[in-house]
Tab-separated table of C-alpha atoms and ligand atoms in Angstrom:
chain	number	residue	atom	x	y	z
D	174	UNK	CA	11.455	-31.084	74.072
D	175	UNK	CA	8.518	-29.314	75.811
D	176	UNK	CA	6.113	-27.542	73.502
D	177	UNK	CA	3.744	-26.018	76.081
D	178	UNK	CA	2.923	-22.538	76.995
D	179	UNK	CA	4.363	-20.036	79.541
D	180	UNK	CA	1.097	-20.433	81.536
D	181	UNK	CA	2.097	-24.005	82.400
D	182	UNK	CA	5.131	-22.792	84.406
D	183	UNK	CA	3.516	-22.148	87.827
D	184	UNK	CA	1.852	-25.555	87.727
D	185	UNK	CA	4.992	-27.304	86.657
D	186	UNK	CA	6.923	-25.637	89.432
D	187	UNK	CA	4.240	-26.678	91.993
D	188	UNK	CA	4.316	-30.181	90.753
D	189	UNK	CA	8.097	-30.466	90.948
D	190	UNK	CA	8.889	-28.475	94.054
D	191	UNK	CA	5.549	-28.751	96.010
D	192	UNK	CA	5.139	-24.901	96.801
D	193	UNK	CA	3.934	-21.617	95.240
D	194	UNK	CA	6.523	-19.699	93.340
D	195	UNK	CA	7.012	-16.022	92.536
D	196	UNK	CA	7.082	-15.353	88.802
D	197	UNK	CA	9.506	-13.190	86.702
D	198	UNK	CA	10.192	-12.557	83.023
D	199	UNK	CA	12.964	-11.016	80.779
D	200	UNK	CA	12.537	-10.284	77.003
D	201	UNK	CA	14.508	-11.232	73.953
D	202	UNK	CA	15.325	-8.578	71.419
D	203	UNK	CA	15.383	-7.638	67.688
D	204	UNK	CA	18.153	-5.039	66.718
D	205	UNK	CA	16.822	-2.732	63.995
D	206	UNK	CA	20.326	-1.483	63.041
D	207	UNK	CA	23.741	-1.151	64.688
D	208	UNK	CA	25.234	-4.683	64.435
D	209	UNK	CA	28.624	-5.582	65.987
D	210	UNK	CA	29.013	-1.986	67.182
D	211	UNK	CA	28.249	-2.497	70.846
D	212	UNK	CA	31.736	-3.877	71.652
D	213	UNK	CA	33.313	-1.120	69.732
D	214	UNK	CA	31.785	1.559	72.089
D	215	UNK	CA	29.286	2.485	69.248
D	216	UNK	CA	25.544	2.864	68.656
D	217	UNK	CA	22.717	0.277	68.565
D	218	UNK	CA	18.936	0.439	68.134
D	219	UNK	CA	17.301	-2.714	69.630
D	220	UNK	CA	13.647	-3.213	70.725
D	221	UNK	CA	12.587	-5.814	73.330
D	222	UNK	CA	10.218	-8.522	72.121
D	223	UNK	CA	7.162	-9.845	73.782
D	224	UNK	CA	8.933	-13.278	73.403
D	225	UNK	CA	10.732	-13.917	76.780
D	226	UNK	CA	12.165	-16.264	79.271
D	227	UNK	CA	10.001	-16.903	82.330
D	228	UNK	CA	11.285	-17.866	85.780
D	229	UNK	CA	9.249	-19.425	88.602
D	230	UNK	CA	11.228	-19.228	91.870
D	231	UNK	CA	11.003	-19.834	95.552
D	232	UNK	CA	13.779	-19.303	98.037
D	233	UNK	CA	15.361	-22.205	100.119
D	234	UNK	CA	16.767	-22.265	103.640
D	235	UNK	CA	20.144	-23.586	102.405
D	236	UNK	CA	22.576	-22.426	99.636
D	237	UNK	CA	21.559	-24.829	96.895
D	238	UNK	CA	20.113	-23.685	93.624
D	239	UNK	CA	17.965	-26.435	91.945
D	240	UNK	CA	16.948	-25.493	88.297
D	241	UNK	CA	14.562	-27.251	85.888
D	242	UNK	CA	13.995	-26.269	82.300
D	243	UNK	CA	10.547	-27.058	80.960
D	244	UNK	CA	11.757	-26.533	77.395
D	245	UNK	CA	14.665	-28.894	77.632
D	246	UNK	CA	13.058	-31.221	80.149
D	247	UNK	CA	16.426	-31.129	81.967
D	248	UNK	CA	17.547	-30.188	85.432
D	249	UNK	CA	20.736	-29.462	87.452
D	250	UNK	CA	21.704	-28.226	90.822
D	251	UNK	CA	24.741	-26.411	92.420
D	252	UNK	CA	25.720	-24.984	95.815
D	253	UNK	CA	26.328	-21.287	95.851
D	254	UNK	CA	29.179	-21.942	98.404
D	255	UNK	CA	31.131	-24.321	96.022
D	256	UNK	CA	33.342	-22.975	93.308
D	257	UNK	CA	31.797	-23.220	89.857
D	258	UNK	CA	33.338	-24.206	86.567
D	259	UNK	CA	31.727	-23.904	83.164
D	260	UNK	CA	29.874	-27.170	81.927
D	261	UNK	CA	29.520	-25.805	78.400
D	262	UNK	CA	25.836	-26.069	78.239
D	263	UNK	CA	22.812	-24.017	79.208
D	264	UNK	CA	23.367	-24.181	82.886
D	265	UNK	CA	26.452	-21.938	82.392
D	266	UNK	CA	24.230	-18.851	81.903
D	267	UNK	CA	22.669	-19.543	85.296
D	268	UNK	CA	25.737	-20.474	87.174
D	269	UNK	CA	27.672	-17.643	85.599
D	270	UNK	CA	25.018	-15.100	86.679
D	271	UNK	CA	25.071	-16.378	90.368
D	272	UNK	CA	28.874	-16.283	90.398
D	273	UNK	CA	29.151	-12.760	89.085
D	274	UNK	CA	26.415	-11.492	91.453
D	275	UNK	CA	28.333	-12.847	94.333
D	276	UNK	CA	31.610	-11.470	93.003
D	277	UNK	CA	29.858	-8.102	92.955
D	278	UNK	CA	28.906	-8.481	96.640
D	279	UNK	CA	25.244	-9.464	96.473
D	280	UNK	CA	24.143	-11.946	99.172
D	281	UNK	CA	22.152	-14.709	97.580
D	282	UNK	CA	19.810	-17.353	98.992
D	283	UNK	CA	19.495	-20.863	97.686
D	284	UNK	CA	16.382	-21.324	95.525
D	285	UNK	CA	14.209	-23.836	93.538
D	286	UNK	CA	13.732	-22.579	89.997
D	287	UNK	CA	11.777	-23.543	86.925
D	288	UNK	CA	12.409	-21.944	83.583
D	289	UNK	CA	10.378	-21.701	80.439
D	290	UNK	CA	11.187	-19.645	77.385
D	291	UNK	CA	9.197	-18.694	74.218
D	292	UNK	CA	12.611	-17.780	72.675
D	293	UNK	CA	14.375	-20.619	70.885
D	294	UNK	CA	18.054	-20.963	71.898
D	295	UNK	CA	20.251	-20.086	68.909
D	296	UNK	CA	17.501	-18.239	67.117
D	297	UNK	CA	19.398	-14.898	67.278
D	298	UNK	CA	16.808	-13.179	69.473
D	299	UNK	CA	18.886	-13.141	72.597
D	300	UNK	CA	17.579	-16.162	74.379
D	301	UNK	CA	20.724	-16.422	76.573
D	302	UNK	CA	20.613	-12.785	77.653
D	303	UNK	CA	16.984	-13.248	78.474
D	304	UNK	CA	17.731	-16.251	80.557
D	305	UNK	CA	20.602	-14.596	82.402
D	306	UNK	CA	18.553	-11.415	83.176
D	307	UNK	CA	15.415	-13.284	84.090
D	308	UNK	CA	17.246	-15.556	86.435
D	309	UNK	CA	19.337	-12.760	87.997
D	310	UNK	CA	16.391	-10.627	88.497
D	311	UNK	CA	14.392	-13.437	90.123
D	312	UNK	CA	17.180	-14.607	92.388
D	313	UNK	CA	17.972	-11.074	93.680
D	314	UNK	CA	14.311	-10.532	94.355
D	315	UNK	CA	13.842	-13.681	96.514
D	316	UNK	CA	17.184	-12.950	98.175
D	317	UNK	CA	15.854	-9.536	99.343
D	318	UNK	CA	18.519	-7.610	97.339
D	319	UNK	CA	17.921	-4.591	95.145
D	320	UNK	CA	19.850	-3.731	92.111
D	321	UNK	CA	19.604	-1.020	89.414
D	322	UNK	CA	18.874	-2.342	85.893
D	323	UNK	CA	22.146	-1.123	84.442
D	324	UNK	CA	24.120	-2.993	87.021
D	325	UNK	CA	22.135	-6.110	86.476
D	326	UNK	CA	22.797	-5.864	82.685
D	327	UNK	CA	26.509	-5.349	83.196
D	328	UNK	CA	26.702	-8.333	85.634
D	329	UNK	CA	24.906	-10.542	83.194
D	330	UNK	CA	27.198	-9.362	80.431
D	331	UNK	CA	30.136	-10.180	82.555
D	332	UNK	CA	28.731	-13.764	83.338
D	333	UNK	CA	28.666	-14.326	79.538
D	334	UNK	CA	32.115	-12.806	78.956
D	335	UNK	CA	33.940	-14.516	81.916
D	336	UNK	CA	31.897	-17.641	82.686
D	337	UNK	CA	30.445	-18.668	79.304
D	338	UNK	CA	33.446	-17.279	77.318
D	339	UNK	CA	31.423	-15.446	74.698
D	340	UNK	CA	32.815	-11.853	74.597
D	341	UNK	CA	29.416	-10.198	73.698
D	342	UNK	CA	28.899	-6.466	74.112
D	343	UNK	CA	26.233	-4.937	76.359
D	344	UNK	CA	23.312	-4.630	73.874
D	345	UNK	CA	21.369	-7.794	74.518
D	346	UNK	CA	21.471	-7.609	78.341
D	347	UNK	CA	20.838	-3.888	78.378
D	348	UNK	CA	17.604	-4.013	76.215
D	349	UNK	CA	16.304	-7.083	78.188
D	350	UNK	CA	16.582	-4.916	81.287
D	351	UNK	CA	15.539	-1.556	79.794
D	352	UNK	CA	13.004	-2.374	77.080
D	353	UNK	CA	10.293	0.320	76.520
D	354	UNK	CA	6.829	-0.532	75.305
D	355	UNK	CA	6.160	0.754	71.792
D	356	UNK	CA	9.793	2.008	71.257
D	357	UNK	CA	13.235	0.955	70.204
D	358	UNK	CA	16.218	2.307	72.227
D	359	UNK	CA	19.038	4.250	70.767
D	360	UNK	CA	21.878	3.216	73.064
D	361	UNK	CA	25.248	4.705	73.140
D	362	UNK	CA	27.295	1.840	74.307
D	363	UNK	CA	30.081	4.143	75.510
D	364	UNK	CA	28.158	6.473	77.846
D	365	UNK	CA	25.274	3.863	78.238
D	366	UNK	CA	22.848	6.727	77.705
D	367	UNK	CA	19.639	5.407	76.019
D	368	UNK	CA	16.830	7.316	74.249
D	369	UNK	CA	13.554	5.727	73.345
D	370	UNK	CA	12.653	6.097	69.616
D	371	UNK	CA	8.850	5.429	69.252
D	372	UNK	CA	7.933	3.087	66.513
D	373	UNK	CA	5.529	4.922	64.266
D	374	UNK	CA	2.090	3.211	63.807
D	375	UNK	CA	2.581	3.317	59.944
D	376	UNK	CA	5.303	0.793	60.209
D	377	UNK	CA	5.844	-2.741	61.471
D	378	UNK	CA	8.973	-4.613	62.545
D	379	UNK	CA	8.815	-8.092	61.070
D	380	UNK	CA	11.251	-10.825	62.194
D	381	UNK	CA	12.005	-13.935	59.993
D	382	UNK	CA	13.656	-16.822	61.642
D	383	UNK	CA	15.813	-18.717	59.053
D	384	UNK	CA	15.695	-21.745	61.375
D	385	UNK	CA	19.383	-22.396	61.013
D	386	UNK	CA	22.235	-21.767	63.493
D	387	UNK	CA	25.776	-22.403	62.433
D	388	UNK	CA	28.015	-23.686	65.165
D	389	UNK	CA	30.950	-21.330	64.321
D	390	UNK	CA	28.914	-18.394	65.573
D	391	UNK	CA	30.682	-17.926	68.938
D	392	UNK	CA	34.191	-18.746	67.792
D	393	UNK	CA	33.731	-16.349	64.835
D	394	UNK	CA	32.263	-13.678	67.251
D	395	UNK	CA	35.392	-13.664	69.441
D	396	UNK	CA	37.570	-13.585	66.345
D	397	UNK	CA	35.764	-10.357	65.211
D	398	UNK	CA	36.357	-8.843	68.416
D	399	UNK	CA	40.020	-9.588	68.096
D	400	UNK	CA	40.102	-8.099	64.525
D	401	UNK	CA	38.545	-4.856	65.884
D	402	UNK	CA	41.115	-4.681	68.722
D	403	UNK	CA	43.887	-5.196	66.076
D	404	UNK	CA	42.373	-2.329	63.972
D	405	UNK	CA	42.307	-0.024	67.160
D	406	UNK	CA	45.941	-0.834	68.075
D	407	UNK	CA	47.187	0.026	64.610
D	408	UNK	CA	45.012	3.235	64.251
D	409	UNK	CA	45.848	4.381	67.745
D	410	UNK	CA	49.647	4.342	66.703
D	411	UNK	CA	48.850	6.836	64.009
D	412	UNK	CA	45.950	8.915	65.398
D	413	UNK	CA	45.449	10.602	68.831
D	414	UNK	CA	42.425	9.979	71.021
D	415	UNK	CA	41.475	6.600	69.450
D	416	UNK	CA	40.553	3.962	72.208
D	417	UNK	CA	37.836	2.224	70.213
D	418	UNK	CA	36.503	2.100	66.648
D	419	UNK	CA	33.837	4.581	67.769
D	420	UNK	CA	36.536	7.221	67.669
D	421	UNK	CA	37.378	6.710	64.030
D	422	UNK	CA	35.767	8.409	61.005
D	423	UNK	CA	35.343	6.966	57.595
D	424	UNK	CA	37.781	9.652	56.200
D	425	UNK	CA	40.489	8.787	58.856
D	426	UNK	CA	39.967	5.063	58.062
D	427	UNK	CA	40.561	5.865	54.315
D	428	UNK	CA	43.559	7.931	55.049
D	429	UNK	CA	45.229	5.169	57.122
D	430	UNK	CA	44.208	2.392	54.889
D	431	UNK	CA	47.809	1.452	54.100
D	432	UNK	CA	48.502	0.858	57.772
D	433	UNK	CA	45.847	-1.951	58.017
D	434	UNK	CA	45.892	-5.434	56.523
D	435	UNK	CA	43.036	-5.736	54.025
D	436	UNK	CA	40.927	-7.963	56.251
D	437	UNK	CA	41.244	-5.751	59.283
D	438	UNK	CA	40.470	-2.683	57.196
D	439	UNK	CA	37.192	-4.378	55.978
D	440	UNK	CA	36.190	-5.270	59.563
D	441	UNK	CA	36.823	-1.671	60.673
D	442	UNK	CA	34.967	-0.194	57.676
D	443	UNK	CA	31.908	-2.173	58.636
D	444	UNK	CA	31.961	-0.893	62.230
D	445	UNK	CA	32.731	2.760	61.413
D	446	UNK	CA	30.069	2.855	58.604
D	447	UNK	CA	27.538	1.076	60.750
D	448	UNK	CA	27.790	3.453	63.619
D	449	UNK	CA	26.998	6.302	61.188
D	450	UNK	CA	24.094	4.339	59.798
D	451	UNK	CA	22.511	4.005	63.232
D	452	UNK	CA	22.476	7.694	63.758
D	453	UNK	CA	21.154	8.290	60.355
D	454	UNK	CA	18.447	5.713	60.731
D	455	UNK	CA	17.295	7.511	64.017
D	456	UNK	CA	17.127	10.868	62.256
D	457	UNK	CA	15.172	9.234	59.387
D	458	UNK	CA	12.760	7.430	61.738
D	459	UNK	CA	12.123	10.670	63.580
D	460	UNK	CA	11.475	12.506	60.185
D	461	UNK	CA	9.124	9.552	59.212
D	462	UNK	CA	11.352	8.951	56.085
D	463	UNK	CA	10.824	5.248	56.151
D	464	UNK	CA	12.436	4.663	52.713
D	465	UNK	CA	15.661	6.206	54.023
D	466	UNK	CA	15.497	3.924	57.069
D	467	UNK	CA	15.081	0.936	54.767
D	468	UNK	CA	17.889	1.894	52.566
D	469	UNK	CA	20.273	2.163	55.658
D	470	UNK	CA	19.090	-1.295	56.746
D	471	UNK	CA	19.909	-2.713	53.323
D	472	UNK	CA	23.322	-1.049	53.422
D	473	UNK	CA	23.789	-2.582	56.845
D	474	UNK	CA	23.232	-6.014	55.625
D	475	UNK	CA	25.540	-5.592	52.589
D	476	UNK	CA	28.292	-4.369	54.979
D	477	UNK	CA	27.737	-7.309	57.398
D	478	UNK	CA	27.766	-9.656	54.540
D	479	UNK	CA	30.698	-8.409	52.535
D	480	UNK	CA	33.024	-6.528	54.977
D	481	UNK	CA	32.299	-8.236	58.264
D	482	UNK	CA	31.452	-11.765	56.783
D	483	UNK	CA	28.928	-12.754	59.443
D	484	UNK	CA	25.935	-13.460	57.238
D	485	UNK	CA	25.231	-16.960	55.519
D	486	UNK	CA	23.359	-18.125	52.558
D	487	UNK	CA	20.022	-18.638	54.404
D	488	UNK	CA	20.174	-15.147	55.802
D	489	UNK	CA	21.008	-13.657	52.453
D	490	UNK	CA	18.109	-15.470	50.853
D	491	UNK	CA	15.697	-14.321	53.519
D	492	UNK	CA	16.737	-10.715	53.198
D	493	UNK	CA	16.449	-11.032	49.355
D	494	UNK	CA	13.043	-12.535	49.458
D	495	UNK	CA	11.801	-10.059	52.100
D	496	UNK	CA	13.057	-7.050	49.990
D	497	UNK	CA	10.913	-8.356	47.064
D	498	UNK	CA	7.765	-8.433	49.011
D	499	UNK	CA	5.249	-5.498	48.651
D	500	UNK	CA	5.480	-2.658	51.190
D	501	UNK	CA	8.961	-3.495	52.432
D	502	UNK	CA	11.294	-0.501	53.005
D	503	UNK	CA	14.351	-2.523	53.830
D	504	UNK	CA	15.566	-5.823	55.331
D	505	UNK	CA	18.740	-6.989	57.008
D	506	UNK	CA	20.193	-9.850	59.192
D	507	UNK	CA	19.828	-9.109	62.938
D	508	UNK	CA	21.977	-10.251	65.834
D	509	UNK	CA	25.409	-11.811	65.764
D	510	UNK	CA	24.834	-13.629	62.375
D	511	UNK	CA	25.690	-17.140	61.076
D	512	UNK	CA	21.996	-17.976	61.082
D	513	UNK	CA	19.205	-16.793	63.323
D	514	UNK	CA	16.836	-13.935	62.084
D	515	UNK	CA	16.382	-11.268	59.519
D	516	UNK	CA	14.457	-8.084	60.270
D	517	UNK	CA	12.363	-6.097	57.862
D	518	UNK	CA	10.664	-2.640	58.016
D	519	UNK	CA	7.269	-3.057	56.522
D	520	UNK	CA	4.445	-0.619	55.838
D	521	UNK	CA	1.631	-1.388	58.318
D	522	UNK	CA	-0.910	-2.237	55.753
D	523	UNK	CA	1.373	-4.749	53.967
D	524	UNK	CA	2.578	-6.561	57.207
D	525	UNK	CA	-0.246	-9.017	57.134
D	526	UNK	CA	0.422	-10.337	53.611
D	527	UNK	CA	4.246	-10.398	54.092
D	528	UNK	CA	4.489	-13.865	55.725
D	529	UNK	CA	2.325	-15.484	53.165
D	530	UNK	CA	4.640	-14.222	50.350
D	531	UNK	CA	8.135	-14.701	52.013
D	532	UNK	CA	7.315	-17.989	54.067
D	533	UNK	CA	6.568	-20.253	51.008
D	534	UNK	CA	9.286	-18.826	48.933
D	535	UNK	CA	11.914	-19.495	51.587
D	536	UNK	CA	10.510	-22.944	52.238
D	537	UNK	CA	10.648	-23.867	48.625
D	538	UNK	CA	14.229	-22.855	48.336
D	539	UNK	CA	15.589	-24.316	51.552
D	540	UNK	CA	13.187	-27.056	52.624
D	541	UNK	CA	12.923	-25.235	56.073
D	542	UNK	CA	9.639	-23.711	57.363
D	543	UNK	CA	10.596	-20.162	58.663
D	544	UNK	CA	8.885	-18.586	61.718
D	545	UNK	CA	7.676	-15.080	60.751
D	546	UNK	CA	6.179	-12.627	63.128
D	547	UNK	CA	5.358	-8.894	63.549
D	548	UNK	CA	6.771	-7.437	66.768
D	549	UNK	CA	5.341	-4.756	69.126
D	550	UNK	CA	8.319	-3.523	71.212
D	551	UNK	CA	7.714	-4.641	74.952
D	552	UNK	CA	8.945	-3.682	78.345
D	553	UNK	CA	12.128	-4.850	80.058
D	554	UNK	CA	12.563	-7.460	82.818
D	555	UNK	CA	10.132	-7.572	85.831
D	556	UNK	CA	7.577	-9.639	87.634
D	557	UNK	CA	5.348	-11.812	85.367
D	558	UNK	CA	1.713	-12.455	85.525
D	559	UNK	CA	0.849	-15.812	84.122
K	1505	GLA	C1	25.392	-10.793	69.847
K	1505	GLA	C2	25.990	-10.149	71.051
K	1505	GLA	C3	25.773	-8.619	71.108
K	1505	GLA	C4	26.134	-7.928	69.780
K	1505	GLA	C5	25.544	-8.639	68.627
K	1505	GLA	C6	25.993	-8.101	67.286
K	1505	GLA	O1	23.952	-10.676	69.919
K	1505	GLA	O2	25.504	-10.770	72.171
K	1505	GLA	O3	26.428	-7.990	72.157
K	1505	GLA	O4	27.508	-7.863	69.627
K	1505	GLA	O5	25.817	-10.112	68.572
K	1505	GLA	O6	25.455	-6.844	67.084
């Protein structure tokens, strides 16, 4: 495992491939609120991080893609003209993006590629979306192809859905492409309209990595999607105009409770209530009512834990410890769940002391040393300057 810095990437590329690369980056994300709503046509409120995946790349005269990961100290290669099958490892994110770009009609060149990420895989900060977007952006650039950012996000999502087999929504790839400095984005995952919501200087977004990642994450994720589809099929038989859980109100869900099995009702109740919380949180952020935002984040965690069943003991503990720290308005798990990170909304003046309180308490209880950091929302994918 390589522990270097992104600034090592150009030199490592030159050393391996003997020429000068072009450099690109795509960020990971933290989602403030709106979890498991994106694939239900709902609302999300993510921000891009300054943690990112970096790609050094130079085109080749043939159709071979050679890829080397500095983090993993591993390499693989493939030919763009040869049919690709999943290998069930990190290479799938890259091969999947190349396959889906070609399926969409983009003409790609072969390339030599080195990758380095400051995002740990499995940390719940969208390392995989950052890898897809950074590689896709870089390969299109050296192939002389232009693409709009929404199209790139959609193709990367398709790579993950079709090639990797993880039926994720659009949130992670969208924010990695469209991140805005200093702001979170309110994204309507149906219309794909996004509105920047500036992060007030009086607050900080603090991320706490539990340092655990439970293996069932992706099979459980796909199961949740099936549960939501089941809820939609049953509700659509009773109500008109329902094509996603986005179209259902809490009142309607309550009225039709008897037509849903208990578990499916709980799943739907999370999604429907979470959509409302996102819109309420945006209104509260704009009114600078941070206590109200924090209360909505707390309610989001409870709903993910009890109705959607995607939390885990380490996340619950991190959230609990975070809420007890001074100056914390609210805390919740962020991302798909089953490990990864919690996010807290903290008063700016309390942010510095937060890690010194939460870190040792978490470590004492679990024996794991958490990574805790304050985030300043960054920009989306683009050329990198290392
Ligand atoms: C993962 C998926 C996203 C989203 C979140 C849960 O990060 O990739 O599309 O569904 O989980 O909100």
